[in-house]
Coordinates of C-alpha atoms in Angstrom, one line a residue:
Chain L
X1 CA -36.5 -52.3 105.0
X2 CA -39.7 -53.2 105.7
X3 CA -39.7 -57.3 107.1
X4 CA -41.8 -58.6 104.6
X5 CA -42.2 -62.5 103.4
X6 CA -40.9 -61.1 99.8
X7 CA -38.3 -59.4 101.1
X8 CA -37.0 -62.6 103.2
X9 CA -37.5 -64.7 99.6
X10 CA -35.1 -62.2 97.9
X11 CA -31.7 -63.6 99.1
X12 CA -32.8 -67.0 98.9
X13 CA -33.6 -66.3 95.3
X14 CA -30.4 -65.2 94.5
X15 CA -28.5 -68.3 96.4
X16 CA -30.8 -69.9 94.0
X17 CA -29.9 -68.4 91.4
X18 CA -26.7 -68.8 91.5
X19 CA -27.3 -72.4 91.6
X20 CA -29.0 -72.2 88.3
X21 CA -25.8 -72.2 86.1
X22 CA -25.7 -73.0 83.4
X23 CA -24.6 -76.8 82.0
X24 CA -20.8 -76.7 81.0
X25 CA -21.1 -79.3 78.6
X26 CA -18.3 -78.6 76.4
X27 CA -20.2 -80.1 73.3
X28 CA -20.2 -79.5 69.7
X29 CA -23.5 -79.2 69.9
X30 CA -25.9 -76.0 70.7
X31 CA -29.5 -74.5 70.5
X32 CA -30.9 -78.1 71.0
X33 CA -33.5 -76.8 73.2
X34 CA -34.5 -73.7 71.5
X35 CA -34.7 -75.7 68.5
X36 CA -37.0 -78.4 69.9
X37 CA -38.8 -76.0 71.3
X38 CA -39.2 -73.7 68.2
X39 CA -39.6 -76.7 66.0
X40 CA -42.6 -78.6 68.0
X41 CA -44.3 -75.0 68.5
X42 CA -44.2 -74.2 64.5
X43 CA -46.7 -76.8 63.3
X44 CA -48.9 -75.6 66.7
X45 CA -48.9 -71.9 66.6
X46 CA -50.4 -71.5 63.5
X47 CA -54.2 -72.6 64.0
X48 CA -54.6 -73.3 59.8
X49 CA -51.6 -76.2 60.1
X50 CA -52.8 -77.4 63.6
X51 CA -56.6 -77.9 62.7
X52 CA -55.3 -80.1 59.5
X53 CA -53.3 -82.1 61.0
X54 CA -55.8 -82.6 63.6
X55 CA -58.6 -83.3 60.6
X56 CA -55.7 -85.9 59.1
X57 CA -55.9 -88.0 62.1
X58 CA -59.9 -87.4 62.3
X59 CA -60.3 -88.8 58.9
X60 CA -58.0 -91.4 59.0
X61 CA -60.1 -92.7 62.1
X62 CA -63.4 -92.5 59.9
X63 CA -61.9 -93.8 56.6
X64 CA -60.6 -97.2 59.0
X65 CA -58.0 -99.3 57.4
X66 CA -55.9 -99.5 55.4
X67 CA -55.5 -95.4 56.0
X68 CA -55.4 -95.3 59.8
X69 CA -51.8 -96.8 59.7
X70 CA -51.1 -95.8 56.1
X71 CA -51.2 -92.4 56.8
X72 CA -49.0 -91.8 60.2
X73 CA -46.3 -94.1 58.7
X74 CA -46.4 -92.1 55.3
X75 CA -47.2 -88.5 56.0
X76 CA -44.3 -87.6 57.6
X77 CA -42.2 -89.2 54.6
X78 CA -44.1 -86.9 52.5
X79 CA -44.1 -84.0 54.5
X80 CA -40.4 -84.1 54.3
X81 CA -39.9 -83.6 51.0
X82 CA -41.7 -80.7 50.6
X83 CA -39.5 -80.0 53.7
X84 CA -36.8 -80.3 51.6
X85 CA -37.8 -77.9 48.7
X86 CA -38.3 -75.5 51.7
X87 CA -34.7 -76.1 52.9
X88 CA -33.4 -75.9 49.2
X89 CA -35.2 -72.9 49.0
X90 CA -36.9 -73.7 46.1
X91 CA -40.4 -71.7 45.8
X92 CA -44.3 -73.7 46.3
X93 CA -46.8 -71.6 44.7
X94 CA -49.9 -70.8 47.2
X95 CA -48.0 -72.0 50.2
X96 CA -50.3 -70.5 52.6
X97 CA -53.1 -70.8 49.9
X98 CA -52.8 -74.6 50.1
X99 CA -52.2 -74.6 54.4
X100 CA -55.3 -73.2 54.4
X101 CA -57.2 -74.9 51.9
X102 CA -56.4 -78.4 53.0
X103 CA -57.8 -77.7 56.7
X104 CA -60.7 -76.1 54.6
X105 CA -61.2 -79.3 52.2
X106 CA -60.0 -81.7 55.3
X107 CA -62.6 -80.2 57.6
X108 CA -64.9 -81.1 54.8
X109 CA -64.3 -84.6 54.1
X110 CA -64.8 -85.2 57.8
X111 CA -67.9 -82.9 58.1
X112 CA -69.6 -84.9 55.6
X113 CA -68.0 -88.1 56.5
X114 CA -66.6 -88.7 52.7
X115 CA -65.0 -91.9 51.2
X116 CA -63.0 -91.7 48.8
X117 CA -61.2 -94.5 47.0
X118 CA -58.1 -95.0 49.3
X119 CA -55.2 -94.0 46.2
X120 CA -57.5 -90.6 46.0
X121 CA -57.8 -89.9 49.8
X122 CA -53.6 -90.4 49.9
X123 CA -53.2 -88.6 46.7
X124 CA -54.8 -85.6 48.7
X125 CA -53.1 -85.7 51.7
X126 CA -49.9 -86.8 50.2
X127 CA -50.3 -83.0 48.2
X128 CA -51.4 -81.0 51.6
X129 CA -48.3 -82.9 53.7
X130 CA -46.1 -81.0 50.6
X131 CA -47.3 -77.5 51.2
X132 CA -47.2 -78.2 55.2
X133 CA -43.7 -79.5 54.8
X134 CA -42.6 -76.4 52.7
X135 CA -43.8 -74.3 55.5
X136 CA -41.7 -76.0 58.0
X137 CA -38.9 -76.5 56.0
X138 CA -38.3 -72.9 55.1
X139 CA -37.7 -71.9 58.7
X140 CA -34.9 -75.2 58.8
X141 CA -31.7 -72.8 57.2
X142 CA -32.6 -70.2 60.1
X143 CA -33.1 -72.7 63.2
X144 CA -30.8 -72.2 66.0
X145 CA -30.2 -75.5 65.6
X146 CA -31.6 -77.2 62.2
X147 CA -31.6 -80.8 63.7
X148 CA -33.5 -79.9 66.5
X149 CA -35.9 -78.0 65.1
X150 CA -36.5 -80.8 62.9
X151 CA -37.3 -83.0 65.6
X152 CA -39.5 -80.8 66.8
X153 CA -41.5 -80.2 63.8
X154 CA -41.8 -83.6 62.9
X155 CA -42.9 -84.9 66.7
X156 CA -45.5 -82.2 67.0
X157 CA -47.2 -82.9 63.6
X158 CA -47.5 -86.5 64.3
X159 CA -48.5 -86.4 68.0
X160 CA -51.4 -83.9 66.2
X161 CA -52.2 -86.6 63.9
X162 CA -52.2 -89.1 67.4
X163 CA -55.0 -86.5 68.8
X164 CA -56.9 -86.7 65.2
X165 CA -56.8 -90.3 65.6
X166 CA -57.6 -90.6 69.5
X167 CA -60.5 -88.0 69.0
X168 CA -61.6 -90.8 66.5
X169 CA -61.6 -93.4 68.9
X170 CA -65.3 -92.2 69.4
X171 CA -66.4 -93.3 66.4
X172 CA -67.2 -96.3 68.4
X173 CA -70.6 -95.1 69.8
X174 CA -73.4 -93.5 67.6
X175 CA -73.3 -90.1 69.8
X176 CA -69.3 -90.1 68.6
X177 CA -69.6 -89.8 65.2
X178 CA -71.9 -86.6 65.5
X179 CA -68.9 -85.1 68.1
X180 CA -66.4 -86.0 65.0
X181 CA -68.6 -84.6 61.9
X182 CA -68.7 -81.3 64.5
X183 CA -65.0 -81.5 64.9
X184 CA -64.8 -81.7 60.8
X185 CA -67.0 -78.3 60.9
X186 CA -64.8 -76.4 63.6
X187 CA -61.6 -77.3 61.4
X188 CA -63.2 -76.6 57.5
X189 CA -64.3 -73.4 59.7
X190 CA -60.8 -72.3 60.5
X191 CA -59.8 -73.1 57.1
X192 CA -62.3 -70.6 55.4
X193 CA -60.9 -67.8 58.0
X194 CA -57.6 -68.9 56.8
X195 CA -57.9 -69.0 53.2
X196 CA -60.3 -65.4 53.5
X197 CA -57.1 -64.0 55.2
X198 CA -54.9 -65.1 52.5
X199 CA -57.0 -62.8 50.3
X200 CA -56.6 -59.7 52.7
X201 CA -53.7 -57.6 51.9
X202 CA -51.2 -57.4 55.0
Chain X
X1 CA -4.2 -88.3 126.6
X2 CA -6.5 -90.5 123.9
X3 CA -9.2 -88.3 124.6
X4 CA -7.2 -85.1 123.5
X5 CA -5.9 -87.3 120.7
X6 CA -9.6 -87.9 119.3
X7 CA -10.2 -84.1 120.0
X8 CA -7.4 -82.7 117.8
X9 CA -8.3 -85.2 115.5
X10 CA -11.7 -84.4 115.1
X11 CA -10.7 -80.3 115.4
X12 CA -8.2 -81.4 112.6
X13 CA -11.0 -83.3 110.7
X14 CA -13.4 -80.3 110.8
X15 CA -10.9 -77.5 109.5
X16 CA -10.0 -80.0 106.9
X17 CA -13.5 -80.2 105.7
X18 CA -14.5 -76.6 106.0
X19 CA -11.8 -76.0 103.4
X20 CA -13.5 -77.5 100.5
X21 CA -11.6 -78.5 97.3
X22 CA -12.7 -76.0 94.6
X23 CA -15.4 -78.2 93.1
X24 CA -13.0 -77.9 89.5
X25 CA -10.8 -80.9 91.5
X26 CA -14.2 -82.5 90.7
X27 CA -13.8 -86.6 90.3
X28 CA -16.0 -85.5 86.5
X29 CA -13.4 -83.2 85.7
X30 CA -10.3 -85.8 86.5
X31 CA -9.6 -89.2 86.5
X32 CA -13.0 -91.0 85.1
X33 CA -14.0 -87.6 83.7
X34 CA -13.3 -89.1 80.3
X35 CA -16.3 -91.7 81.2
X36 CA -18.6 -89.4 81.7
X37 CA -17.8 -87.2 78.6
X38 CA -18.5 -90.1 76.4
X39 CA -21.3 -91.3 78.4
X40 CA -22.9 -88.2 78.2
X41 CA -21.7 -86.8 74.5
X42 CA -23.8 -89.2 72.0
X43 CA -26.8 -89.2 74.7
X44 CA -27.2 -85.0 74.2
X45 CA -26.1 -85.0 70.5
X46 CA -29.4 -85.8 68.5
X47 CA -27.8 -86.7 65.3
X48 CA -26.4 -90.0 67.2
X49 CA -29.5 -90.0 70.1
X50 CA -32.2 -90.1 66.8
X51 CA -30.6 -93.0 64.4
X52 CA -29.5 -94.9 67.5
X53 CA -32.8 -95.1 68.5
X54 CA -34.0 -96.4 65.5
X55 CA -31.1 -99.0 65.7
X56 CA -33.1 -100.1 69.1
X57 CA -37.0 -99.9 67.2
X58 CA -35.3 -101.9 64.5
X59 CA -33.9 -104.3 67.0
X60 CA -37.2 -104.9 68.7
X61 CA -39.1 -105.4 65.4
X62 CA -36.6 -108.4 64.5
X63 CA -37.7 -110.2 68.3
X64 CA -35.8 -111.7 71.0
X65 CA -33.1 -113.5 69.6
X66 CA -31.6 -111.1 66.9
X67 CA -31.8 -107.9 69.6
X68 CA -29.6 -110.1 72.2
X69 CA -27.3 -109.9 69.6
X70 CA -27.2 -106.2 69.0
X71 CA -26.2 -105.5 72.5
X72 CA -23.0 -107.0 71.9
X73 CA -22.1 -105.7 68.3
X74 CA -23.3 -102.4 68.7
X75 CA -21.6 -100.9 71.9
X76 CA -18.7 -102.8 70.8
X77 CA -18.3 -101.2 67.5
X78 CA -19.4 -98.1 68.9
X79 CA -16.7 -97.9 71.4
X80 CA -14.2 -98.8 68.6
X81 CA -15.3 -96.9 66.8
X82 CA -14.3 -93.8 69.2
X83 CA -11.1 -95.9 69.7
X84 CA -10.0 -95.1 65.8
X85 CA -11.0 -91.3 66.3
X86 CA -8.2 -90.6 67.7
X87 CA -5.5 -92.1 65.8
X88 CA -7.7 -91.0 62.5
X89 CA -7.5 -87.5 61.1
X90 CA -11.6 -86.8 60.8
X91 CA -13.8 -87.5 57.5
X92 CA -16.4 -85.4 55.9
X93 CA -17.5 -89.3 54.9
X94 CA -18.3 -90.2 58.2
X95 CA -20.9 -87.8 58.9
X96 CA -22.3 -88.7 55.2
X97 CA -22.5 -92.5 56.5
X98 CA -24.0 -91.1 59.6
X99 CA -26.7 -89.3 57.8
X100 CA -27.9 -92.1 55.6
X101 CA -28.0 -94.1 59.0
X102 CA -31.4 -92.1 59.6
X103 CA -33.0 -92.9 56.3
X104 CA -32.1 -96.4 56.5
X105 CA -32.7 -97.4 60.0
X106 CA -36.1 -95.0 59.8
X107 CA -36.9 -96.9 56.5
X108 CA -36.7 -100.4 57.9
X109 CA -38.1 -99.6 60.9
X110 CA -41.3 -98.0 59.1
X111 CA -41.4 -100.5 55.9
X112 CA -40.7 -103.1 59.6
X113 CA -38.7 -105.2 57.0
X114 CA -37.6 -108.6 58.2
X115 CA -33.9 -108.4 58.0
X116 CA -32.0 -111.6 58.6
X117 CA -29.7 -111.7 61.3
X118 CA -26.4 -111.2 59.7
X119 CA -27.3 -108.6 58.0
X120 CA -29.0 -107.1 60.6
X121 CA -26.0 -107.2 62.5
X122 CA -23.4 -106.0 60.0
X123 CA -25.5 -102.6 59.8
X124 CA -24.7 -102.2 63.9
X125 CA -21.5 -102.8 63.1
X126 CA -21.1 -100.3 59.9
X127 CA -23.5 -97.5 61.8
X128 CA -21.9 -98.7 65.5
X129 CA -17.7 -97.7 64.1
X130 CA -19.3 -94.5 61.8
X131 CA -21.0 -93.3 64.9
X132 CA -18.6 -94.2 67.4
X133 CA -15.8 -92.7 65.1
X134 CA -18.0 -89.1 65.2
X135 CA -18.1 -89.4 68.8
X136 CA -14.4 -89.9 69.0
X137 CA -11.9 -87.0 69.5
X138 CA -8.3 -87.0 68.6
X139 CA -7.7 -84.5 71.8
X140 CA -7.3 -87.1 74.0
X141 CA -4.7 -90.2 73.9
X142 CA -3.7 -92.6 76.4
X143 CA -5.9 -93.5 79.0
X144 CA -8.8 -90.8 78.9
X145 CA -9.3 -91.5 75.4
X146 CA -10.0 -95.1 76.7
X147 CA -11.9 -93.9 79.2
X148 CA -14.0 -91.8 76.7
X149 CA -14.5 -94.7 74.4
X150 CA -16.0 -97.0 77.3
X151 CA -18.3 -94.3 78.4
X152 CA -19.4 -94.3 74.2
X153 CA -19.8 -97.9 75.0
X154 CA -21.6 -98.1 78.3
X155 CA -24.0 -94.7 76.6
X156 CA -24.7 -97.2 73.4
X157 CA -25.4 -100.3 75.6
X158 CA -27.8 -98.8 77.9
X159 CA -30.1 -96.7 74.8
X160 CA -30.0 -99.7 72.5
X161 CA -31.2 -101.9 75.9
X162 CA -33.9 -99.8 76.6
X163 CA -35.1 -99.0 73.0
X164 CA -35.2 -102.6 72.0
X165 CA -36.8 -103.8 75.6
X166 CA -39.7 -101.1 74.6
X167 CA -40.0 -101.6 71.5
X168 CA -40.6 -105.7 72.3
X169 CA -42.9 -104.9 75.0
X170 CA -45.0 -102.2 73.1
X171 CA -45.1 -104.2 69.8
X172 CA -45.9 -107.4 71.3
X173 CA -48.3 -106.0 74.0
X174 CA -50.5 -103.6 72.2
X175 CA -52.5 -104.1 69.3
X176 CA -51.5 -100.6 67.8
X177 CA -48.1 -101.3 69.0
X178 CA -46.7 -102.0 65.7
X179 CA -48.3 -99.9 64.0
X180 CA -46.6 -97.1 66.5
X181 CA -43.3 -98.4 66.3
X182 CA -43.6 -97.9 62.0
X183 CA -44.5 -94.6 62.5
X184 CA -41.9 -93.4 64.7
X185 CA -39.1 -95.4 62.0
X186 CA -41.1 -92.6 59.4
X187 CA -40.5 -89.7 62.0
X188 CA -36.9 -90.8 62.1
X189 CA -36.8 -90.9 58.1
X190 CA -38.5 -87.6 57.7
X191 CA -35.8 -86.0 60.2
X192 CA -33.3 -87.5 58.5
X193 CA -34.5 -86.3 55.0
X194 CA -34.7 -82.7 56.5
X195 CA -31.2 -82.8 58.4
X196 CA -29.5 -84.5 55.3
X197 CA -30.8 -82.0 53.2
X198 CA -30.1 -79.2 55.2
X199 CA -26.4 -80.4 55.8
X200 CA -25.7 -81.2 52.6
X201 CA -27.2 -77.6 50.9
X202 CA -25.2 -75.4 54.1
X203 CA -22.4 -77.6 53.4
X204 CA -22.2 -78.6 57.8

């Protein structure tokens, strides 16, 4: 065999490897990581769910208080009831219809920098954070661990609310607001693909 | 003559230690194993790791003097808690109480309602024995199952330490502490909401 640095590397690998067993905790409990891993990836991987809850943190920042604390503490609340119809398996008309049309009408309100009264501006997100939750929820029953992947869920949608709101920590200078109104665009963007491919026959 | 003495020994010494116990003679797997099983069982199971945690938010919200308190009562009834498990045939109840233990702790935590102290601490007591008692096994008796219940103990003390010392520091510290701490009680009541209804429909 040729003396190669890759062929020196192979039995340290497997000395390695066999190192790399696995933990023998004999506990009632499995799948944790797959869950939390599958759970904080759901709200992420689909680009429609990601941009609103980004654009719920964005317009939190712009609306000020009482919404910018309002909203993290009650969103996920909401979002897990509709959680629970998805669990139940109980159906939510325009499921995807209404994922994509809140990052569409979310993008909006921060595009154009809109005010609602507060109870109108929580009434909407309070509906959106149902058909997100629904989404979630459905995948709880077939989780390799349900728990888990509720953890995960949960966590990632409010650390993408944390980035909405961080993002809107700019508001502070002039140039800031322009970079959030542009951010409002790039989500109510994604949001039109979304709720165009929703039309599109698979 | 000493010389060959300190020779033999050491040849002695060497052969002794080139024959390794099989690492299943392991000081984890006998004698203080049990320690380490409850140490380590509530700290990787997140349906005691997640309302625990809100125990600690809840205790830091409530300030100094009240969280002192809660280092005593809950570890205590936690450990006691694994104690009764095994002379007590399980309960479905138990994990029911456990399960409300998220919605509550995650509500008072994210409503950050000022609970008085006795109150305060008969909920670480209630949640400490219902969560100790699901951590509990009736495998073991005698001495490992005391052993087990310690390392419940030690596991409760050292999370509900750190999570109330945070929690103090980041809500008295930062202006958005609060307002952090909340959210994460409504991240605990939303998990809760999912698990419990997930549980409850499957029937776990």
């Amino acid at each position: 065999m040729k003396k190669t640095l890759k062929n020196d590397l192979r039995p340290l690998l497997a000395v390695l490897l066999l190192f790399y067993a696995a933990a023998a905790f004999a506990h009632a409990e499995t799948g944790v990581a797959g869950g939390l891993v599958s759970g904080l990836l759901h709200p992420v991987l689909g680009f429609d769910h990601l941009v609103a809850m980004v654009a719920v943190g964005l317009w939190g920042a712009q609306l000020g208080k009482p919404a910018i604390w309002v909203l993290p503490i009650t969103f996920p609340v909401v979002m897990a009831i509709g959680a629970l119809a998805g669990v139940a398996g109980l159906p939510l008309p325009f499921v995807e219809f209404g994922i994509a049309g809140s990052a569409l009408v979310l993008g909006v309100m921060v595009a154009l920098c809109l005010r609602p009264p507060f109870w109108a501006a929580a009434a909407m997100v309070g509906l959106f954070a149902l058909f997100h939750g629904h989404a979630h929820g459905a995948e709880v029953p077939s989780a390799v661990n349900p728990l888990a992947y509720g953890v995960g869920f949960v966590t990632a949608t409010g650390l993408l609310h944390l980035a909405g709101i961080l993002i809107g920590v700019l508001l502070r200078w002039p140039a800031g607001d322009k970079v959030v109104r542009a951010c409002g665009v790039a989500v109510a963007a994604v949001g039109l693909l979304a709720l165009t491919l929703t039309f599109v026959p698979a | 003559m000493r010389i060959l003495t300190v020779v033999y020994t050491l040849i002695a010494l060497a052969l002794l230690l080139s024959f390794p116990e099989p690492a299943s003679a392991h000081l984890v797997s006998t004698r203080f194993g049990e320690l380490y099983s409850g140490l380590i069982h509530p700290l990787t199971a997140l349906q005691h790791l997640v309302p625990w945690l809100g125990l600690g938010l809840l205790g830091g919200l409530l300030g100094n003097r009240t969280s002192r308190w809660v280092l005593l009562t809950f570890p205590l009834s936690a450990g006691a808690g694994a104690l009764l498990a095994g002379g007590l045939p399980a309960t479905a109840a138990i994990d029911h109480v456990n399960l409300f233990s998220f919605i509550v702790l995650g509500l008072l935590v994210a409503l950050s309602v000022r609970l008085n102290r006795p109150t305060f601490l008969g909920l670480t007591v209630i949640f400490g024995l219902s969560h100790g008692f699901a951590n509990g096994t009736p495998d073991l008796s005698g001495v490992p199952l005391l052993l087990y219940a310690v390392g419940v103990l030690l596991a409760a003390y050292v999370l509900i330490a750190i999570a109330t010392a945070v929690t103090q520091l980041v809500s008295q510290r930062a202006a958005w502490g609060t307002i952090a701490i909340r959210a994460a009680g409504s991240w605990i009541v939303a998990i809760g909401l999912v698990f419990g209804g997930y549980s409850l429909t499957a029937g776990v």
